[in-house]
CSV table of C-alpha atoms in Angstrom, one decimal:
chain,number,residue,atom,x,y,z
A,159,MET,CA,-25.2,-58.3,-73.6
A,160,ASN,CA,-22.5,-60.0,-71.6
A,161,THR,CA,-22.7,-63.8,-71.3
A,162,PRO,CA,-22.0,-64.9,-67.7
A,163,GLN,CA,-18.9,-67.0,-67.6
A,164,ALA,CA,-18.7,-70.2,-65.6
A,165,PRO,CA,-16.5,-69.8,-62.5
A,166,SER,CA,-13.2,-71.7,-62.7
A,167,PRO,CA,-13.0,-74.8,-60.6
A,168,LEU,CA,-11.1,-74.8,-57.3
A,169,ASP,CA,-7.4,-75.3,-57.8
A,170,ALA,CA,-5.6,-78.2,-56.2
A,171,ASP,CA,-4.3,-76.3,-53.3
A,172,ALA,CA,-7.8,-75.0,-52.3
A,173,ARG,CA,-9.2,-78.5,-52.7
A,174,LEU,CA,-6.5,-79.9,-50.4
A,175,ALA,CA,-7.1,-77.3,-47.8
A,176,LEU,CA,-10.8,-78.0,-47.7
A,177,GLU,CA,-10.3,-81.7,-47.6
A,178,LEU,CA,-8.1,-81.4,-44.6
A,179,ILE,CA,-10.8,-79.5,-42.8
A,180,ASP,CA,-13.4,-82.2,-43.8
A,181,GLY,CA,-11.1,-85.0,-42.8
A,182,MET,CA,-11.8,-84.7,-39.1
A,183,ARG,CA,-15.5,-84.4,-39.8
A,184,ALA,CA,-15.6,-87.5,-42.0
A,185,SER,CA,-13.7,-89.6,-39.4
A,186,LYS,CA,-16.0,-88.5,-36.6
A,187,ALA,CA,-19.2,-89.1,-38.7
A,188,THR,CA,-18.0,-92.6,-39.5
A,189,PHE,CA,-17.0,-93.4,-35.9
A,190,THR,CA,-20.4,-92.2,-34.7
A,191,ALA,CA,-22.2,-94.4,-37.3
A,192,VAL,CA,-20.2,-97.4,-36.1
A,193,SER,CA,-20.9,-96.7,-32.5
A,194,LEU,CA,-24.6,-96.4,-33.1
A,195,GLY,CA,-24.6,-99.7,-34.9
A,196,ILE,CA,-26.0,-98.3,-38.2
A,197,PHE,CA,-24.0,-100.6,-40.4
A,198,ASP,CA,-25.0,-103.7,-38.4
A,199,LEU,CA,-28.7,-102.8,-38.5
A,200,LEU,CA,-28.5,-102.2,-42.3
A,201,HIS,CA,-26.7,-105.5,-42.9
A,202,ASP,CA,-29.6,-107.3,-41.2
A,203,SER,CA,-32.2,-105.3,-43.2
A,204,PRO,CA,-32.0,-102.2,-45.4
A,205,ALA,CA,-34.3,-99.6,-44.0
A,206,SER,CA,-35.8,-96.2,-44.5
A,207,LEU,CA,-35.0,-93.1,-42.4
A,208,ASP,CA,-38.1,-93.4,-40.3
A,209,GLN,CA,-37.4,-97.1,-39.6
A,210,LEU,CA,-33.8,-96.4,-38.6
A,211,ALA,CA,-34.8,-93.5,-36.4
A,212,ALA,CA,-37.3,-95.6,-34.6
A,213,ARG,CA,-34.8,-98.4,-34.0
A,214,LEU,CA,-32.1,-96.1,-32.9
A,215,GLU,CA,-34.5,-93.8,-31.0
A,216,CYS,CA,-32.9,-90.8,-32.7
A,217,PRO,CA,-34.8,-87.7,-34.2
A,218,ALA,CA,-35.1,-88.3,-37.9
A,219,HIS,CA,-33.9,-84.8,-38.8
A,220,SER,CA,-30.5,-85.3,-37.1
A,221,LEU,CA,-30.1,-89.0,-38.2
A,222,GLU,CA,-30.7,-88.0,-41.8
A,223,ARG,CA,-27.7,-85.7,-41.7
A,224,LEU,CA,-25.5,-88.5,-40.5
A,225,LEU,CA,-26.8,-91.0,-43.0
A,226,GLY,CA,-26.4,-88.4,-45.8
A,227,ALA,CA,-22.8,-87.9,-44.8
A,228,CYS,CA,-22.3,-91.7,-44.9
A,229,CYS,CA,-23.8,-91.8,-48.4
A,230,GLY,CA,-21.6,-89.0,-49.6
A,231,LEU,CA,-18.5,-90.7,-48.1
A,232,GLY,CA,-19.3,-93.9,-50.1
A,233,LEU,CA,-20.3,-96.0,-47.1
A,234,LEU,CA,-24.1,-96.2,-47.8
A,235,ASP,CA,-26.4,-96.2,-50.8
A,236,LEU,CA,-29.9,-94.6,-50.8
A,237,ARG,CA,-32.3,-96.0,-53.3
A,238,ASP,CA,-36.0,-95.3,-53.3
A,239,GLY,CA,-35.9,-94.0,-49.8
A,240,VAL,CA,-34.1,-97.1,-48.5
A,241,TYR,CA,-30.6,-97.1,-47.1
A,242,GLN,CA,-28.2,-100.0,-47.5
A,243,ASN,CA,-24.6,-100.8,-46.9
A,244,ARG,CA,-22.0,-100.5,-49.6
A,245,PRO,CA,-19.3,-103.2,-49.7
A,246,VAL,CA,-16.8,-101.2,-47.6
A,247,ALA,CA,-19.3,-100.9,-44.8
A,248,THR,CA,-20.2,-104.6,-45.0
A,249,ARG,CA,-16.5,-105.7,-44.8
A,250,PHE,CA,-15.0,-103.2,-42.3
A,251,LEU,CA,-17.6,-101.3,-40.4
A,252,ARG,CA,-19.9,-104.0,-39.0
A,253,VAL,CA,-19.1,-105.3,-35.5
A,254,HIS,CA,-19.6,-108.9,-36.6
A,255,SER,CA,-17.7,-108.9,-39.8
A,256,PRO,CA,-14.7,-111.2,-39.9
A,257,GLU,CA,-12.7,-108.2,-41.3
A,258,THR,CA,-14.1,-105.6,-38.9
A,259,LEU,CA,-12.2,-102.5,-38.0
A,260,SER,CA,-15.1,-101.3,-35.8
A,261,GLY,CA,-13.2,-101.9,-32.6
A,262,TYR,CA,-10.2,-99.9,-33.7
A,263,MET,CA,-12.6,-97.1,-34.8
A,264,GLN,CA,-14.3,-97.1,-31.4
A,265,TYR,CA,-10.9,-96.9,-29.7
A,266,SER,CA,-10.0,-94.0,-32.0
A,267,ASP,CA,-13.3,-92.3,-31.2
A,268,ARG,CA,-13.3,-92.8,-27.4
A,269,ILE,CA,-9.6,-92.6,-26.6
A,270,SER,CA,-7.4,-91.5,-29.5
A,271,LEU,CA,-9.4,-88.4,-30.5
A,272,ARG,CA,-9.3,-87.2,-27.0
A,273,LEU,CA,-5.6,-87.5,-26.9
A,274,TRP,CA,-5.2,-85.9,-30.3
A,275,GLY,CA,-7.1,-82.9,-28.8
A,276,ARG,CA,-3.9,-82.3,-26.8
A,277,LEU,CA,-1.6,-82.6,-29.8
A,278,GLU,CA,-0.3,-79.1,-29.5
A,279,ASP,CA,0.7,-79.7,-25.9
A,280,ALA,CA,2.3,-83.0,-26.9
A,281,VAL,CA,4.4,-81.3,-29.6
A,282,ARG,CA,5.5,-78.5,-27.3
A,283,GLU,CA,6.4,-80.9,-24.4
A,284,GLY,CA,7.4,-84.0,-26.3
A,285,SER,CA,5.4,-86.5,-24.3
A,286,HIS,CA,2.2,-88.4,-24.3
A,287,ARG,CA,-1.1,-86.9,-23.1
A,288,TRP,CA,-2.5,-89.8,-21.2
A,289,ASP,CA,-2.1,-88.3,-17.7
A,290,GLN,CA,-3.4,-84.9,-18.9
A,291,GLU,CA,-6.5,-86.3,-20.5
A,292,PHE,CA,-7.4,-89.3,-18.4
A,293,GLY,CA,-5.5,-88.9,-15.1
A,294,ASP,CA,-3.3,-91.6,-13.7
A,295,ARG,CA,-2.2,-93.7,-16.7
A,296,GLN,CA,-1.3,-96.9,-14.9
A,297,ASN,CA,-1.6,-99.4,-17.7
A,298,ILE,CA,-2.9,-98.5,-21.1
A,299,PHE,CA,-4.5,-101.9,-21.4
A,300,ASP,CA,-6.5,-101.3,-18.3
A,301,HIS,CA,-8.6,-99.0,-20.5
A,302,PHE,CA,-8.7,-101.3,-23.5
A,303,PHE,CA,-9.6,-104.2,-21.3
A,304,ALA,CA,-12.0,-102.4,-18.9
A,305,SER,CA,-14.7,-104.9,-19.6
A,306,GLU,CA,-14.9,-108.2,-21.5
A,307,ASP,CA,-16.9,-106.5,-24.2
A,308,ALA,CA,-14.4,-103.7,-24.5
A,309,LYS,CA,-11.6,-106.2,-24.7
A,310,LEU,CA,-13.3,-108.3,-27.4
A,311,THR,CA,-14.3,-105.2,-29.4
A,312,PHE,CA,-10.8,-103.8,-29.3
A,313,LEU,CA,-9.0,-107.1,-30.2
A,314,ALA,CA,-11.5,-107.7,-33.1
A,315,GLY,CA,-10.6,-104.3,-34.5
A,316,MET,CA,-6.9,-105.0,-34.2
A,317,HIS,CA,-7.4,-108.4,-35.8
A,318,GLY,CA,-9.1,-106.8,-38.8
A,319,LEU,CA,-6.3,-104.3,-39.0
A,320,GLY,CA,-3.8,-107.2,-38.9
A,321,LEU,CA,-5.6,-109.0,-41.7
A,322,LEU,CA,-4.8,-106.1,-44.1
A,323,GLY,CA,-1.1,-106.7,-43.7
A,324,SER,CA,-0.3,-110.1,-42.4
A,325,PRO,CA,-0.6,-112.1,-45.7
A,326,ALA,CA,1.8,-109.7,-47.4
A,327,ILE,CA,4.2,-109.9,-44.5
A,328,ALA,CA,4.1,-113.7,-44.5
A,329,ALA,CA,5.0,-113.6,-48.2
A,330,ALA,CA,7.7,-111.0,-47.9
A,331,PHE,CA,10.6,-113.4,-47.2
A,332,ASP,CA,11.3,-117.1,-47.6
A,333,LEU,CA,10.7,-118.4,-44.1
A,334,SER,CA,10.7,-122.1,-45.1
A,335,SER,CA,14.0,-122.8,-43.2
A,336,PHE,CA,12.5,-122.0,-39.8
A,337,GLN,CA,10.8,-124.4,-37.6
A,338,ARG,CA,9.0,-122.4,-34.9
A,339,LEU,CA,7.7,-118.9,-34.9
A,340,VAL,CA,6.8,-117.1,-31.7
A,341,ASP,CA,4.9,-113.9,-32.2
A,342,VAL,CA,5.8,-111.7,-29.3
A,343,GLY,CA,2.8,-109.5,-28.3
A,344,GLY,CA,1.0,-111.4,-31.0
A,345,GLY,CA,-2.6,-110.4,-30.1
A,346,THR,CA,-5.2,-112.5,-31.9
A,347,GLY,CA,-2.5,-114.5,-33.8
A,348,HIS,CA,-3.3,-113.2,-37.3
A,349,LEU,CA,0.4,-113.1,-38.2
A,350,VAL,CA,1.2,-116.6,-36.9
A,351,ILE,CA,-1.9,-117.9,-38.7
A,352,GLU,CA,-0.8,-116.5,-42.0
A,353,VAL,CA,2.8,-117.7,-41.7
A,354,CYS,CA,1.6,-121.3,-40.8
A,355,ARG,CA,-0.9,-121.3,-43.7
A,356,ARG,CA,1.9,-120.4,-46.1
A,357,TYR,CA,4.6,-122.7,-44.6
A,358,PRO,CA,3.3,-126.1,-43.6
A,359,GLY,CA,6.6,-127.0,-41.9
A,360,ILE,CA,6.4,-124.2,-39.3
A,361,THR,CA,4.7,-124.4,-36.0
A,362,GLY,CA,3.8,-121.3,-34.0
A,363,CYS,CA,3.1,-119.7,-30.7
A,364,VAL,CA,1.3,-116.5,-29.7
A,365,PHE,CA,2.9,-114.9,-26.6
A,366,ASP,CA,0.8,-112.1,-25.0
A,367,LEU,CA,-0.8,-111.0,-21.8
A,368,ALA,CA,-3.1,-113.5,-20.1
A,369,PRO,CA,-6.4,-111.6,-21.0
A,370,VAL,CA,-5.6,-111.9,-24.7
A,371,THR,CA,-4.9,-115.7,-24.7
A,372,PRO,CA,-8.5,-116.9,-24.9
A,373,VAL,CA,-9.2,-114.6,-27.8
A,374,ALA,CA,-6.1,-115.8,-29.7
A,375,GLN,CA,-7.1,-119.4,-29.0
A,376,ARG,CA,-10.5,-118.8,-30.6
A,377,TYR,CA,-9.1,-117.2,-33.7
A,378,ILE,CA,-6.5,-120.0,-34.0
A,379,THR,CA,-9.2,-122.7,-33.6
A,380,GLU,CA,-11.4,-121.0,-36.2
A,381,ALA,CA,-8.5,-121.0,-38.6
A,382,GLY,CA,-8.2,-124.8,-38.1
A,383,LEU,CA,-4.6,-124.5,-36.8
A,384,ALA,CA,-5.0,-125.4,-33.1
A,385,SER,CA,-2.7,-128.5,-33.7
A,386,ARG,CA,0.1,-126.3,-34.9
A,387,ILE,CA,-0.2,-123.0,-33.0
A,388,GLU,CA,0.1,-122.7,-29.2
A,389,THR,CA,-0.5,-119.8,-26.9
A,390,ALA,CA,1.6,-118.7,-23.9
A,391,ASP,CA,0.8,-116.0,-21.3
A,392,GLY,CA,3.4,-113.4,-20.4
A,393,ASP,CA,4.8,-109.9,-20.3
A,394,PHE,CA,7.6,-109.6,-22.9
A,395,PHE,CA,9.5,-107.2,-20.7
A,396,LYS,CA,9.3,-109.4,-17.5
A,397,ASP,CA,8.9,-113.0,-18.5
A,398,PRO,CA,11.0,-115.6,-20.4
A,399,LEU,CA,10.2,-115.9,-24.0
A,400,PRO,CA,9.0,-119.3,-25.4
A,401,PRO,CA,11.8,-121.0,-27.4
A,402,ALA,CA,11.9,-120.4,-31.2
A,403,ASP,CA,14.2,-120.0,-34.1
A,404,LEU,CA,12.1,-117.2,-35.5
A,405,TYR,CA,10.5,-114.4,-33.4
A,406,SER,CA,8.2,-111.7,-34.7
A,407,LEU,CA,7.3,-108.3,-33.4
A,408,SER,CA,4.3,-106.6,-35.2
A,409,ARG,CA,3.3,-103.1,-34.2
A,410,ILE,CA,5.2,-103.5,-31.0
A,411,LEU,CA,8.5,-101.5,-31.2
A,412,HIS,CA,6.7,-98.3,-32.2
A,413,ASP,CA,5.0,-98.2,-28.8
A,414,TRP,CA,8.3,-98.0,-26.9
A,415,SER,CA,11.3,-95.7,-26.3
A,416,ASP,CA,14.7,-96.6,-27.8
A,417,GLU,CA,15.9,-97.8,-24.4
A,418,LYS,CA,13.0,-100.3,-24.0
A,419,VAL,CA,13.4,-101.3,-27.7
A,420,ARG,CA,17.0,-102.1,-27.1
A,421,PHE,CA,16.1,-104.2,-24.0
A,422,LEU,CA,13.6,-106.2,-25.9
A,423,LEU,CA,15.8,-106.8,-29.0
A,424,ASP,CA,18.7,-107.9,-26.7
A,425,LYS,CA,16.3,-110.3,-25.0
A,426,ILE,CA,15.2,-111.8,-28.3
A,427,ALA,CA,18.8,-112.0,-29.7
A,428,LYS,CA,19.9,-113.9,-26.6
A,429,ALA,CA,16.9,-116.3,-26.9
A,430,LEU,CA,17.6,-117.1,-30.5
A,431,PRO,CA,19.9,-119.9,-31.7
A,432,PRO,CA,22.6,-119.2,-34.3
A,433,GLU,CA,21.0,-118.4,-37.7
A,434,GLY,CA,17.8,-117.6,-35.9
A,435,ALA,CA,15.9,-114.5,-37.0
A,436,LEU,CA,13.5,-111.7,-36.0
A,437,LEU,CA,10.6,-110.6,-38.3
A,438,LEU,CA,9.8,-107.0,-37.7
A,439,CYS,CA,6.5,-105.5,-38.9
A,440,GLU,CA,6.1,-101.7,-38.7
A,441,LYS,CA,5.3,-98.6,-40.7
A,442,THR,CA,8.6,-97.2,-41.9
A,443,LEU,CA,9.4,-93.5,-42.5
A,444,ASN,CA,11.1,-92.4,-45.6
A,445,GLU,CA,14.9,-92.0,-45.1
A,446,GLU,CA,14.5,-88.4,-46.2
A,447,ARG,CA,12.0,-88.0,-43.4
A,448,ASP,CA,9.3,-86.4,-45.6
A,449,GLY,CA,6.7,-89.1,-45.4
A,450,PRO,CA,4.7,-91.1,-46.0
A,451,ALA,CA,1.9,-89.2,-44.4
A,452,THR,CA,0.3,-92.4,-43.0
A,453,ALA,CA,3.5,-93.2,-41.1
A,454,TYR,CA,3.9,-89.8,-39.8
A,455,LEU,CA,0.3,-89.5,-38.7
A,456,GLN,CA,0.8,-92.8,-36.8
A,457,SER,CA,4.0,-91.4,-35.3
A,458,LEU,CA,2.0,-88.5,-34.0
A,459,ASN,CA,-0.5,-91.0,-32.6
A,460,MET,CA,2.4,-92.6,-30.8
A,461,LEU,CA,3.4,-89.2,-29.5
A,462,VAL,CA,0.0,-88.5,-27.8
A,463,CYS,CA,-0.6,-92.1,-26.7
A,464,THR,CA,2.7,-93.8,-25.9
A,465,GLU,CA,6.4,-93.2,-25.3
A,466,GLY,CA,7.2,-94.6,-28.8
A,467,ARG,CA,7.5,-93.4,-32.4
A,468,GLU,CA,7.7,-94.6,-36.0
A,469,ARG,CA,11.2,-95.0,-37.3
A,470,THR,CA,13.1,-95.3,-40.6
A,471,ALA,CA,14.3,-98.7,-41.9
A,472,SER,CA,17.9,-97.6,-41.3
A,473,GLU,CA,17.0,-96.8,-37.6
A,474,TYR,CA,15.6,-100.3,-37.2
A,475,GLU,CA,18.7,-101.8,-38.9
A,476,GLN,CA,21.0,-100.0,-36.5
A,477,LEU,CA,18.9,-101.1,-33.5
A,478,VAL,CA,18.9,-104.8,-34.5
A,479,LYS,CA,22.6,-104.7,-35.4
A,480,ASP,CA,23.4,-103.2,-32.0
A,481,ALA,CA,21.6,-106.2,-30.5
A,482,GLY,CA,23.8,-108.6,-32.3
A,483,PHE,CA,22.0,-109.3,-35.6
A,484,SER,CA,24.3,-109.4,-38.6
A,485,GLU,CA,21.9,-109.4,-41.5
A,486,PHE,CA,19.0,-107.0,-42.2
A,487,LYS,CA,16.5,-107.0,-45.1
A,488,LEU,CA,13.6,-104.7,-45.8
A,489,HIS,CA,10.6,-105.4,-47.9
A,490,ARG,CA,8.0,-102.7,-48.6
A,491,THR,CA,4.7,-104.5,-48.8
A,492,GLY,CA,2.5,-101.7,-50.1
A,493,ARG,CA,0.2,-102.6,-47.1
A,494,PRO,CA,-0.2,-100.9,-43.7
A,495,LEU,CA,3.1,-102.4,-42.4
A,496,ASP,CA,6.5,-103.0,-44.0
A,497,ALA,CA,8.4,-106.2,-43.3
A,498,MET,CA,12.0,-106.4,-42.0
A,499,LEU,CA,14.0,-109.6,-41.4
A,500,ALA,CA,17.1,-109.6,-39.1
A,501,VAL,CA,19.2,-112.7,-38.9
A,502,LYS,CA,21.4,-113.5,-35.9
């Protein structure tokens, strides 16, 4: 009598292929749970399937599938019929968490995924898909800031994203010789806040569009740094930059074409005094242009959404030296963004 043999496990290539298929499904399931407010509800009170279905006004049979997926993904625990958040959900997936990424996830769900649905056209034509998917593009921030709630949710998500990298960026170089940092397009001020926390002798300023300013002021006040960090309204392409001996650009240059990047770098170089510097914070591609995957996936996101792209460190070095900077340093942080320092 032949003894049945156990089937061999899937090989690494097969596992990778299946994981790639499931990747989209996992993202969409997570985004949907965030949009439904599941993680906020469970933070307030762990609940059974029937209790959650009643609160969300969803059929239990469909909600159970979503909750089960969240358990399998490591976002929820199910014990004795009661669902509760795991630490990752408590930190990053609740709307009201200080570290929340929920706003960025909602942007990814409602805007980015629609643009990614046009990725083949973007690759074939080499341009963003905003007009194709949404009609007249006008200003991308018109969509992010369509309402006060939309603005606050989006900026909170960007703040949480910034918190993952800003402490490492503030520590990447010795900035103690500088007196005033202006973060150009600085959003909620997370980078300026971290720099000022690390260097008591530095004062700061967040320079961004007028709708962002009240949000930045709130974060700065909550950080206890209102006496050292100012805000200034403006469009960095059109308006004069506040004076500084150190400027920073975090997740800014990857949005724009080389032509506009050169314009902005020239503007900053002219505004800086001798020995002034520019702190750049971006994902950098390998010089061999074979990764990392996260940087290239972000570069594809830039392709469908903007006129920009991710670049190698040597490309950034050439751009800043063309603008008149003489010294360039790179520090790979191991976080979402790498740090580069260019000295005039």
